[in-house]
CSV table of C-alpha atoms in Angstrom, one decimal:
chain,number,residue,atom,x,y,z
A,780,MET,CA,-28.1,-7.1,17.0
A,781,ARG,CA,-26.2,-3.9,16.3
A,782,THR,CA,-23.1,-3.8,14.0
A,783,LEU,CA,-20.2,-1.7,15.2
A,784,ASP,CA,-17.0,-1.2,13.1
A,785,THR,CA,-13.9,-1.2,15.3
A,786,ASN,CA,-12.8,1.9,13.4
A,787,GLU,CA,-15.4,3.7,15.5
A,788,ILE,CA,-13.8,2.3,18.7
A,789,SER,CA,-10.4,3.4,17.4
A,790,ALA,CA,-11.6,6.9,16.8
A,791,ALA,CA,-13.2,7.1,20.2
A,792,VAL,CA,-9.9,5.9,21.9
A,793,TYR,CA,-8.1,8.6,19.9
A,794,ARG,CA,-10.5,11.4,21.1
A,795,LEU,CA,-10.5,10.2,24.7
A,796,ALA,CA,-6.7,9.9,24.8
A,797,ARG,CA,-6.1,13.4,23.4
A,798,LYS,CA,-8.5,14.9,25.9
A,799,ALA,CA,-7.3,12.9,28.9
A,800,GLY,CA,-3.7,13.8,28.4
A,801,THR,CA,-4.3,17.5,28.4
A,802,THR,CA,-7.0,18.0,31.1
A,803,LEU,CA,-7.6,17.1,34.7
A,804,SER,CA,-11.0,15.5,35.5
A,805,ASP,CA,-13.5,18.1,36.7
A,806,SER,CA,-13.8,16.4,40.1
A,807,CYS,CA,-10.0,16.4,40.5
A,808,ARG,CA,-9.7,20.1,39.7
A,809,ALA,CA,-12.4,20.9,42.2
A,810,ALA,CA,-10.7,18.8,44.9
A,811,LEU,CA,-7.4,20.5,44.3
A,812,ALA,CA,-9.0,23.9,44.5
A,813,ARG,CA,-10.7,22.9,47.8
A,814,ALA,CA,-7.3,21.6,49.2
A,815,LEU,CA,-5.8,25.1,48.7
A,816,ASP,CA,-8.0,26.5,51.4
A,817,GLY,CA,-6.0,26.7,54.6
A,818,GLU,CA,-2.6,25.6,53.2
A,819,THR,CA,0.5,27.8,53.5
A,820,GLY,CA,4.1,27.9,52.3
A,821,ALA,CA,5.5,25.3,50.0
A,822,ALA,CA,2.3,23.1,50.0
A,823,LYS,CA,0.2,26.1,48.9
A,824,PHE,CA,2.8,26.9,46.3
A,825,ALA,CA,2.6,23.3,45.0
A,826,LEU,CA,-1.2,23.3,44.7
A,827,GLU,CA,-1.3,26.7,43.0
A,828,THR,CA,1.3,25.5,40.6
A,829,ALA,CA,-0.7,22.4,39.8
A,830,LEU,CA,-3.9,24.4,39.1
A,831,GLU,CA,-2.1,27.0,37.0
A,832,ASN,CA,-0.3,24.2,35.1
A,833,GLU,CA,-3.6,23.0,33.7
A,834,ILE,CA,-4.4,26.5,32.4
A,835,VAL,CA,-1.0,26.6,30.8
A,836,ALA,CA,-1.5,23.1,29.3
A,837,LYS,CA,-4.8,24.3,27.8
A,838,ARG,CA,-3.4,27.5,26.4
A,839,GLU,CA,-0.3,26.0,24.9
A,840,GLY,CA,-1.9,22.7,23.8
A,841,MET,CA,0.5,20.6,25.9
A,842,PRO,CA,0.0,17.6,28.1
A,843,VAL,CA,-0.6,18.5,31.7
A,844,CYS,CA,2.1,16.1,32.8
A,845,GLN,CA,5.0,14.7,30.7
A,846,ASP,CA,4.2,11.3,32.0
A,847,THR,CA,1.3,10.7,29.6
A,848,GLY,CA,1.2,7.2,31.1
A,849,MET,CA,0.5,3.7,30.2
A,850,ALA,CA,-2.8,3.7,28.2
A,851,VAL,CA,-5.4,1.8,30.3
A,852,VAL,CA,-8.5,1.2,28.3
A,853,LEU,CA,-11.6,-0.3,29.8
A,854,LEU,CA,-14.2,-1.4,27.2
A,855,THR,CA,-17.6,-2.5,28.3
A,856,LEU,CA,-19.2,-4.1,25.3
A,857,GLY,CA,-22.9,-4.9,25.0
A,858,GLN,CA,-23.4,-8.5,24.1
A,859,ASP,CA,-25.8,-7.5,21.3
A,860,ILE,CA,-23.0,-5.8,19.4
A,861,PHE,CA,-21.5,-7.6,16.4
A,862,LEU,CA,-18.0,-6.2,15.8
A,863,THR,CA,-16.7,-5.7,12.2
A,864,GLY,CA,-13.5,-4.3,10.8
A,865,ALA,CA,-9.9,-4.7,12.2
A,866,PRO,CA,-9.3,-6.9,15.2
A,867,LEU,CA,-10.4,-5.1,18.4
A,868,ARG,CA,-7.0,-5.0,20.0
A,869,ASP,CA,-5.4,-3.6,16.8
A,870,ALA,CA,-8.1,-0.9,16.6
A,871,VAL,CA,-7.5,0.2,20.2
A,872,ASN,CA,-3.7,0.3,19.8
A,873,ASP,CA,-4.1,2.2,16.6
A,874,GLY,CA,-6.2,4.9,18.4
A,875,VAL,CA,-3.5,5.1,21.1
A,876,ARG,CA,-0.6,5.3,18.6
A,877,ARG,CA,-2.2,8.2,16.6
A,878,ALA,CA,-3.2,10.1,19.8
A,879,TYR,CA,0.2,9.9,21.3
A,880,ARG,CA,1.8,10.9,18.0
A,881,ASP,CA,-0.5,13.8,17.2
A,882,GLY,CA,-0.8,15.1,20.8
A,883,CYS,CA,3.1,15.2,21.3
A,884,PHE,CA,2.6,12.8,24.2
A,885,ARG,CA,5.6,11.0,25.6
A,886,LYS,CA,6.1,7.4,24.6
A,887,SER,CA,6.7,5.6,27.8
A,888,ILE,CA,6.3,1.9,27.1
A,889,CYS,CA,9.3,-0.4,26.9
A,890,ASP,CA,10.4,-4.0,27.2
A,891,PRO,CA,10.8,-4.9,30.9
A,892,LEU,CA,14.2,-6.5,30.4
A,893,THR,CA,15.9,-4.8,27.5
A,894,ARG,CA,14.2,-1.5,28.3
A,895,GLU,CA,13.8,-0.9,24.6
A,896,ASN,CA,11.0,1.6,23.9
A,897,THR,CA,8.1,0.4,21.7
A,898,GLY,CA,8.2,3.9,20.2
A,899,ASP,CA,4.5,4.5,20.0
A,900,ASN,CA,3.2,3.9,23.6
A,901,THR,CA,1.5,0.6,22.6
A,902,PRO,CA,0.4,-1.9,23.6
A,903,ALA,CA,-2.5,-0.4,25.5
A,904,HIS,CA,-3.6,-2.2,28.6
A,905,LEU,CA,-7.0,-3.3,27.4
A,906,HIS,CA,-9.7,-4.8,29.5
A,907,VAL,CA,-12.9,-6.0,27.9
A,908,GLU,CA,-16.1,-6.8,29.9
A,909,ILE,CA,-19.3,-8.0,28.3
A,910,ALA,CA,-22.5,-6.5,29.5
A,911,ALA,CA,-26.2,-6.6,28.5
A,912,GLY,CA,-27.5,-4.4,25.7
A,913,ASP,CA,-26.0,-2.9,22.5
A,914,LYS,CA,-23.9,0.0,23.8
A,915,ALA,CA,-20.1,0.2,24.1
A,916,GLU,CA,-18.7,2.2,26.9
A,917,ILE,CA,-15.0,3.2,26.7
A,918,VAL,CA,-12.9,4.6,29.6
A,919,PHE,CA,-9.5,5.9,29.0
A,920,LEU,CA,-7.1,6.3,31.9
A,921,PRO,CA,-3.5,7.3,31.2
A,922,LYS,CA,-1.7,5.9,34.2
A,923,GLY,CA,1.6,7.6,35.2
A,924,PHE,CA,4.2,5.4,36.9
A,925,GLY,CA,5.5,7.8,39.6
A,926,SER,CA,2.3,6.8,41.5
A,927,GLU,CA,1.9,3.3,40.0
A,928,ASN,CA,5.3,2.4,41.5
A,929,MET,CA,4.0,3.2,45.0
A,930,SER,CA,1.0,0.8,44.6
A,931,ARG,CA,0.8,-2.4,46.7
A,932,LEU,CA,-1.2,-5.6,47.1
A,933,CYS,CA,-1.4,-7.7,50.3
A,934,MET,CA,-3.1,-11.0,50.9
A,935,LEU,CA,-4.5,-10.4,54.4
A,936,THR,CA,-6.0,-13.1,56.5
A,937,PRO,CA,-9.8,-13.0,57.2
A,938,ALA,CA,-9.0,-12.4,60.9
A,939,GLU,CA,-7.2,-9.1,60.1
A,940,GLY,CA,-10.5,-7.9,58.8
A,941,ARG,CA,-11.6,-4.2,58.6
A,942,ASP,CA,-8.7,-2.9,60.8
A,943,GLY,CA,-6.2,-4.8,58.6
A,944,ILE,CA,-7.6,-3.3,55.5
A,945,LEU,CA,-7.5,0.3,56.9
A,946,ASN,CA,-3.9,-0.1,58.2
A,947,PHE,CA,-2.7,-1.5,54.9
A,948,ILE,CA,-4.3,1.5,53.0
A,949,VAL,CA,-2.9,4.1,55.3
A,950,ASN,CA,0.6,2.5,55.5
A,951,THR,CA,0.9,2.2,51.8
A,952,VAL,CA,0.2,6.0,51.4
A,953,LYS,CA,2.6,6.7,54.3
A,954,GLU,CA,5.4,4.6,52.9
A,955,ALA,CA,4.9,6.3,49.5
A,956,GLY,CA,5.5,9.7,51.2
A,957,SER,CA,6.4,12.5,48.8
A,958,ARG,CA,7.3,10.2,45.9
A,959,PRO,CA,3.9,9.7,44.1
A,960,CYS,CA,3.0,13.4,43.7
A,961,PRO,CA,0.6,13.9,46.5
A,962,PRO,CA,-2.2,14.8,47.1
A,963,VAL,CA,-3.0,11.4,45.8
A,964,TYR,CA,-6.2,9.7,44.8
A,965,VAL,CA,-6.3,6.2,46.4
A,966,GLY,CA,-7.9,3.4,44.5
A,967,VAL,CA,-8.6,0.3,46.7
A,968,GLY,CA,-9.6,-3.2,45.7
A,969,ILE,CA,-11.0,-5.4,48.5
A,970,GLY,CA,-11.7,-9.1,47.8
A,971,GLY,CA,-11.6,-11.1,44.6
A,972,SER,CA,-8.5,-13.1,43.8
A,973,PHE,CA,-4.9,-11.9,43.6
A,974,ASP,CA,-5.2,-10.6,40.1
A,975,SER,CA,-8.8,-9.4,40.1
A,976,CYS,CA,-8.2,-7.5,43.4
A,977,ALA,CA,-5.5,-5.4,41.7
A,978,PHE,CA,-7.9,-4.7,38.8
A,979,LEU,CA,-10.6,-3.6,41.3
A,980,ALA,CA,-8.2,-1.0,42.7
A,981,LYS,CA,-7.6,0.3,39.2
A,982,LYS,CA,-11.3,0.4,38.5
A,983,ALA,CA,-11.8,2.4,41.7
A,984,LEU,CA,-9.8,5.2,40.2
A,985,ILE,CA,-12.5,5.7,37.5
A,986,ARG,CA,-15.0,6.9,40.1
A,987,GLU,CA,-15.3,10.7,40.4
A,988,VAL,CA,-13.2,12.1,43.2
A,989,GLY,CA,-15.4,12.9,46.3
A,990,THR,CA,-18.1,10.4,45.6
A,991,ASP,CA,-19.1,7.5,48.0
A,992,HIS,CA,-19.4,3.8,47.4
A,993,PRO,CA,-23.1,2.9,47.4
A,994,ARG,CA,-22.5,0.3,50.2
A,995,GLN,CA,-22.5,2.1,53.5
A,996,ASP,CA,-19.9,-0.1,55.2
A,997,VAL,CA,-17.6,0.4,52.2
A,998,ALA,CA,-18.1,4.2,52.2
A,999,ALA,CA,-17.3,4.2,55.9
A,1000,ILE,CA,-13.9,2.6,55.2
A,1001,GLU,CA,-13.3,5.2,52.5
A,1002,HIS,CA,-14.1,8.1,54.9
A,1003,GLU,CA,-12.0,6.6,57.8
A,1004,ALA,CA,-9.0,5.9,55.5
A,1005,LEU,CA,-9.1,9.4,54.1
A,1006,ALA,CA,-9.2,11.0,57.5
A,1007,ARG,CA,-6.3,8.9,58.7
A,1008,ILE,CA,-4.3,9.6,55.5
A,1009,ASN,CA,-4.8,13.3,55.8
A,1010,ALA,CA,-3.8,13.1,59.5
A,1011,LEU,CA,-0.3,11.9,58.3
A,1012,GLY,CA,0.5,15.5,57.3
A,1013,ILE,CA,2.6,14.6,54.2
A,1014,GLY,CA,0.8,17.3,52.2
A,1015,ALA,CA,1.1,18.4,48.6
A,1016,GLN,CA,4.4,17.1,47.1
A,1017,GLY,CA,5.4,16.1,50.6
A,1018,PHE,CA,5.8,19.7,51.7
A,1019,HIS,CA,3.6,19.1,54.8
A,1020,GLY,CA,0.0,20.1,54.9
A,1021,LYS,CA,-3.6,19.1,55.5
A,1022,THR,CA,-4.3,17.3,52.2
A,1023,THR,CA,-2.2,14.2,51.5
A,1024,ALA,CA,-5.1,12.6,49.6
A,1025,ILE,CA,-8.0,14.1,47.7
A,1026,GLY,CA,-10.1,10.9,48.0
A,1027,VAL,CA,-10.2,7.2,48.7
A,1028,SER,CA,-12.3,5.1,46.4
A,1029,CYS,CA,-12.9,1.4,47.1
A,1030,GLU,CA,-14.4,-1.4,45.0
A,1031,VAL,CA,-15.3,-4.7,46.5
A,1032,ALA,CA,-15.9,-8.3,45.1
A,1033,PRO,CA,-16.6,-11.6,46.8
A,1034,THR,CA,-13.5,-13.5,47.8
A,1035,HIS,CA,-12.5,-17.0,49.1
A,1036,ILE,CA,-13.4,-18.0,52.7
A,1037,ALA,CA,-9.6,-18.4,53.4
A,1038,GLY,CA,-8.5,-14.9,52.2
A,1039,LEU,CA,-8.8,-11.2,52.2
A,1040,PRO,CA,-6.9,-9.6,49.3
A,1041,VAL,CA,-6.4,-5.9,49.4
A,1042,ALA,CA,-4.8,-3.8,46.7
A,1043,VAL,CA,-4.0,-0.1,46.8
A,1044,ASN,CA,-3.5,1.6,43.5
A,1045,ILE,CA,-2.1,5.1,43.9
A,1046,GLN,CA,-3.0,7.9,41.5
A,1047,CYS,CA,-1.1,11.2,41.5
A,1048,HIS,CA,-2.9,14.5,41.8
A,1049,CYS,CA,-3.2,14.6,38.0
A,1050,VAL,CA,-6.4,12.5,37.8
A,1051,ARG,CA,-7.0,12.1,34.1
A,1052,CYS,CA,-9.9,10.0,33.0
A,1053,GLU,CA,-12.3,10.3,30.1
A,1054,LYS,CA,-15.2,8.2,29.0
A,1055,GLU,CA,-17.6,7.9,26.1
A,1056,THR,CA,-20.5,5.7,25.1
A,1057,LEU,CA,-20.9,4.5,21.5
B,1432,MET,CA,10.3,34.8,45.4
B,1433,LYS,CA,14.1,34.6,45.0
B,1434,HIS,CA,15.5,34.7,41.4
B,1435,LEU,CA,18.6,32.5,40.8
B,1436,SER,CA,20.8,32.1,37.7
B,1437,LEU,CA,22.9,29.0,36.9
B,1438,PRO,CA,25.7,28.3,37.4
B,1439,LEU,CA,25.4,28.9,41.1
B,1440,THR,CA,28.6,29.7,43.1
B,1441,LYS,CA,29.3,27.6,46.1
B,1442,GLU,CA,28.4,30.6,48.3
B,1443,GLU,CA,25.0,30.9,46.5
B,1444,ARG,CA,24.3,27.2,47.1
B,1445,LEU,CA,25.3,27.5,50.8
B,1446,ALA,CA,23.0,30.5,51.2
B,1447,LEU,CA,19.9,28.4,50.3
B,1448,ARG,CA,17.7,26.9,53.0
B,1449,ALA,CA,15.2,24.0,52.8
B,1450,GLY,CA,11.7,25.4,52.1
B,1451,ASP,CA,12.9,28.5,50.1
B,1452,CYS,CA,10.8,29.0,47.0
B,1453,VAL,CA,12.9,30.1,44.1
B,1454,LEU,CA,12.7,30.9,40.3
B,1455,LEU,CA,15.7,29.3,38.6
B,1456,SER,CA,17.1,30.2,35.2
B,1457,GLY,CA,20.1,28.8,33.2
B,1458,THR,CA,21.4,25.6,31.8
B,1459,VAL,CA,20.4,22.1,33.1
B,1460,TYR,CA,21.0,18.6,31.8
B,1461,THR,CA,18.2,16.0,31.8
B,1462,ALA,CA,19.0,12.4,32.9
B,1463,ARG,CA,16.9,9.6,34.1
B,1464,ASP,CA,17.5,5.9,35.1
B,1465,CYS,CA,19.0,4.7,31.9
B,1466,ALA,CA,21.3,7.7,31.3
B,1467,HIS,CA,22.6,7.4,34.8
B,1468,ARG,CA,23.5,3.8,34.3
B,1469,ARG,CA,25.5,4.9,31.2
B,1470,PHE,CA,27.2,7.6,33.2
B,1471,PHE,CA,28.4,5.0,35.6
B,1472,GLU,CA,29.7,2.8,32.8
B,1473,LEU,CA,31.7,5.8,31.4
B,1474,LEU,CA,33.1,6.6,34.9
B,1475,ASP,CA,34.0,3.0,35.5
B,1476,GLN,CA,36.0,3.0,32.3
B,1477,GLY,CA,37.7,6.2,33.2
B,1478,LEU,CA,35.9,8.0,30.4
B,1479,PRO,CA,34.5,11.6,30.7
B,1480,LEU,CA,30.8,12.2,31.1
B,1481,PRO,CA,28.9,13.7,28.1
B,1482,PHE,CA,28.9,17.1,29.9
B,1483,ASP,CA,31.3,18.7,32.4
B,1484,PRO,CA,29.8,17.8,35.8
B,1485,HIS,CA,31.5,20.7,37.7
B,1486,GLY,CA,28.8,22.9,39.0
B,1487,ALA,CA,26.3,21.4,36.6
B,1488,PHE,CA,22.7,20.6,37.6
B,1489,ILE,CA,20.9,17.5,36.5
B,1490,TYR,CA,17.1,17.6,36.0
B,1491,TYR,CA,15.5,14.3,36.5
B,1492,ALA,CA,13.1,14.5,33.6
B,1493,GLY,CA,12.1,13.0,30.3
B,1494,PRO,CA,10.2,15.5,28.1
B,1495,CYS,CA,7.3,15.0,25.8
B,1496,PRO,CA,8.1,15.8,22.1
B,1497,ALA,CA,8.0,19.5,21.3
B,1498,PRO,CA,4.8,20.7,19.6
B,1499,ALA,CA,5.3,23.0,16.5
B,1500,GLY,CA,6.9,26.3,17.5
B,1501,LYS,CA,8.1,25.2,20.9
B,1502,ALA,CA,11.6,24.3,22.1
B,1503,CYS,CA,10.4,21.5,24.3
B,1504,GLY,CA,7.2,19.6,25.1
B,1505,SER,CA,5.7,19.0,28.6
B,1506,CYS,CA,8.7,18.5,30.9
B,1507,GLY,CA,8.0,18.1,34.7
B,1508,PRO,CA,10.2,16.2,37.1
B,1509,THR,CA,10.3,12.5,37.7
B,1510,THR,CA,10.7,10.7,41.1
B,1511,SER,CA,14.2,11.4,42.3
B,1512,ALA,CA,14.4,8.5,44.8
B,1513,ARG,CA,15.1,6.1,41.8
B,1514,MET,CA,18.4,8.0,41.3
B,1515,ASN,CA,19.6,7.6,44.9
B,1516,THR,CA,22.0,4.9,43.8
B,1517,PHE,CA,23.7,7.3,41.4
B,1518,ALA,CA,23.5,10.8,43.0
B,1519,PRO,CA,26.2,10.6,45.7
B,1520,ARG,CA,29.0,9.5,43.2
B,1521,LEU,CA,28.0,12.2,40.7
B,1522,LEU,CA,28.0,14.8,43.5
B,1523,HIS,CA,31.5,13.8,44.4
B,1524,GLU,CA,32.4,14.2,40.7
B,1525,GLY,CA,31.5,17.9,41.2
B,1526,LEU,CA,27.8,18.2,40.4
B,1527,GLY,CA,26.2,21.4,41.7
B,1528,GLY,CA,23.0,19.6,42.5
B,1529,MET,CA,19.8,18.1,41.1
B,1530,ILE,CA,16.2,19.0,40.4
B,1531,GLY,CA,13.5,16.4,40.7
B,1532,LYS,CA,10.5,15.5,42.8
B,1533,GLY,CA,10.2,13.8,46.2
B,1534,GLU,CA,12.5,13.0,49.1
B,1535,MET,CA,16.0,11.6,48.5
B,1536,SER,CA,17.9,9.1,50.7
B,1537,ALA,CA,20.1,9.9,53.8
B,1538,GLU,CA,23.2,8.9,51.7
B,1539,THR,CA,22.3,11.5,49.0
B,1540,ARG,CA,21.6,14.2,51.7
B,1541,GLU,CA,24.9,13.4,53.3
B,1542,ALA,CA,26.7,13.8,49.9
B,1543,LEU,CA,24.9,17.1,49.3
B,1544,LYS,CA,26.2,18.3,52.6
B,1545,GLN,CA,29.8,17.1,52.0
B,1546,CYS,CA,29.8,18.7,48.5
B,1547,GLY,CA,28.0,21.9,49.3
B,1548,ALA,CA,25.4,21.0,46.7
B,1549,VAL,CA,21.6,21.5,46.7
B,1550,TYR,CA,18.6,19.5,45.6
B,1551,PHE,CA,15.6,21.4,44.3
B,1552,ALA,CA,12.0,20.0,44.1
B,1553,ALA,CA,10.0,20.9,41.1
B,1554,ILE,CA,6.3,20.5,41.3
B,1555,GLY,CA,5.4,17.1,40.0
B,1556,GLY,CA,2.6,17.0,37.5
B,1557,ALA,CA,3.2,20.6,36.3
B,1558,GLY,CA,4.8,19.4,33.1
B,1559,ALA,CA,3.2,22.0,30.8
B,1560,MET,CA,4.4,24.9,33.0
B,1561,TYR,CA,8.0,23.6,33.1
B,1562,GLY,CA,8.0,22.7,29.4
B,1563,ASN,CA,6.7,26.1,28.5
B,1564,ALA,CA,9.6,27.7,30.5
B,1565,ILE,CA,12.3,26.0,28.4
B,1566,GLY,CA,13.7,28.3,25.7
B,1567,LYS,CA,16.2,25.9,24.1
B,1568,MET,CA,16.7,22.1,24.0
B,1569,GLU,CA,19.7,20.3,22.5
B,1570,LEU,CA,20.6,16.6,22.4
B,1571,VAL,CA,23.8,15.9,24.3
B,1572,ALA,CA,24.1,12.1,24.4
B,1573,PHE,CA,22.4,8.7,24.0
B,1574,PRO,CA,19.8,9.6,21.3
B,1575,GLU,CA,18.6,6.0,21.2
B,1576,LEU,CA,17.1,6.5,24.7
B,1577,LEU,CA,14.5,8.9,23.1
B,1578,SER,CA,12.8,10.9,25.9
B,1579,GLU,CA,15.3,9.4,28.4
B,1580,ALA,CA,18.4,10.8,26.4
B,1581,VAL,CA,20.5,13.5,27.9
B,1582,TYR,CA,19.4,17.0,26.7
B,1583,ARG,CA,20.8,20.4,27.5
B,1584,LEU,CA,17.9,22.8,28.4
B,1585,GLU,CA,17.9,26.5,28.8
B,1586,VAL,CA,15.3,27.1,31.4
B,1587,HIS,CA,13.7,30.4,32.4
B,1588,ASP,CA,12.2,31.1,35.9
B,1589,PHE,CA,11.6,27.4,36.8
B,1590,PRO,CA,9.4,27.5,40.0
B,1591,LEU,CA,11.3,25.3,42.6
B,1592,VAL,CA,11.5,24.6,46.3
B,1593,VAL,CA,14.8,24.0,48.0
B,1594,ALA,CA,14.1,20.4,49.2
B,1595,HIS,CA,17.5,19.3,50.6
B,1596,ASP,CA,20.0,22.1,51.3
B,1597,ALA,CA,23.8,22.0,51.7
B,1598,HIS,CA,23.5,21.9,55.5
B,1599,GLY,CA,21.5,18.7,55.9
B,1600,GLY,CA,18.2,20.6,56.1
B,1601,THR,CA,15.1,19.1,54.4
B,1602,VAL,CA,11.6,20.4,53.5
B,1603,TYR,CA,10.1,16.9,53.9
């Protein structure tokens, strides 16, 4: 048994949030730099601006994008950990609150009906999973809503199968067009239930851009979807070009014999994701 | 790259073509979803808008708070399509155009054409660059909307692409 004070989790959330808001993930930066190759005109201008923007953000100590997002926190907690201190949810929210205040991040969370802003970007969207061992892994994903708004979920029939999955992924990106800040990173959930499928799509965005799913048949869907999306020609910011998506990442889970849920969670070209293990 | 200074004359607006990359300087006003709803409430009551719309440019943006020593925080564009329900009426009130990201509707493009106005696309996600190019920021209306309030910004060399021009042309 290991004792862990939730203050330490709060401090880690703070560190991760500050870093995530002000930097692109390494794999995202590399993918954007690769996408520059062969682009011309406005699409090239958009990609150059995106890359230069991160340099300005670093130099000036500013968030890369003003949409510093909804704070998505995924905590994988070893079952041999005994938590002490403030309630876990309060500790996580406290880390978010302090990071968004000190980092001059925008507070973007509001009541869905009155639209009144909570003023401190809380509550965070906290997922906790219990795992073996005594380590705590924390992932911080600030999720902007220009791209979140373009995300979709569909309950396909089993008969629609692989083709149905591919068509739904490609059509979701096509319908989103220029709105979610392409080139996008496409997170896909396949299987599970209505709710867990959407979460799988979110988890898919944690994977490094440009890596394959370990299952060969799933990786093949990722490759085929990416090729078809890039053949759409939407391009960076919708200005036409070769790169509409920098990657497609799928996560799968067993589902019911009667169903085939598929969720597509769109991430803009500012892939910001940081993790730490305590 | 073409340098432009606001306010733009109608001739300057008409000379722009979809796909042109420009550096824009001058005064713009921020407004997002909530502020637009309030504009419509004012217009419906026959009341004036918080700024003179004639020739003015609205920037669809909600900035981050300003760090010490800066006029404004990170301040890139938001998705313009959400403002399609508002843009045509404001263009007919005299607006010179808008700045945002992503394609706008056929109705908005038609209004741009009728009014000789122009829609510029800023590069989404480049908030630090745009925020750093803002020399002055003043609150104009609706402070309770926080980052969604209406601010007057003095911008310097904003990198933009003419997305929908005054002739029905589009970059998308």
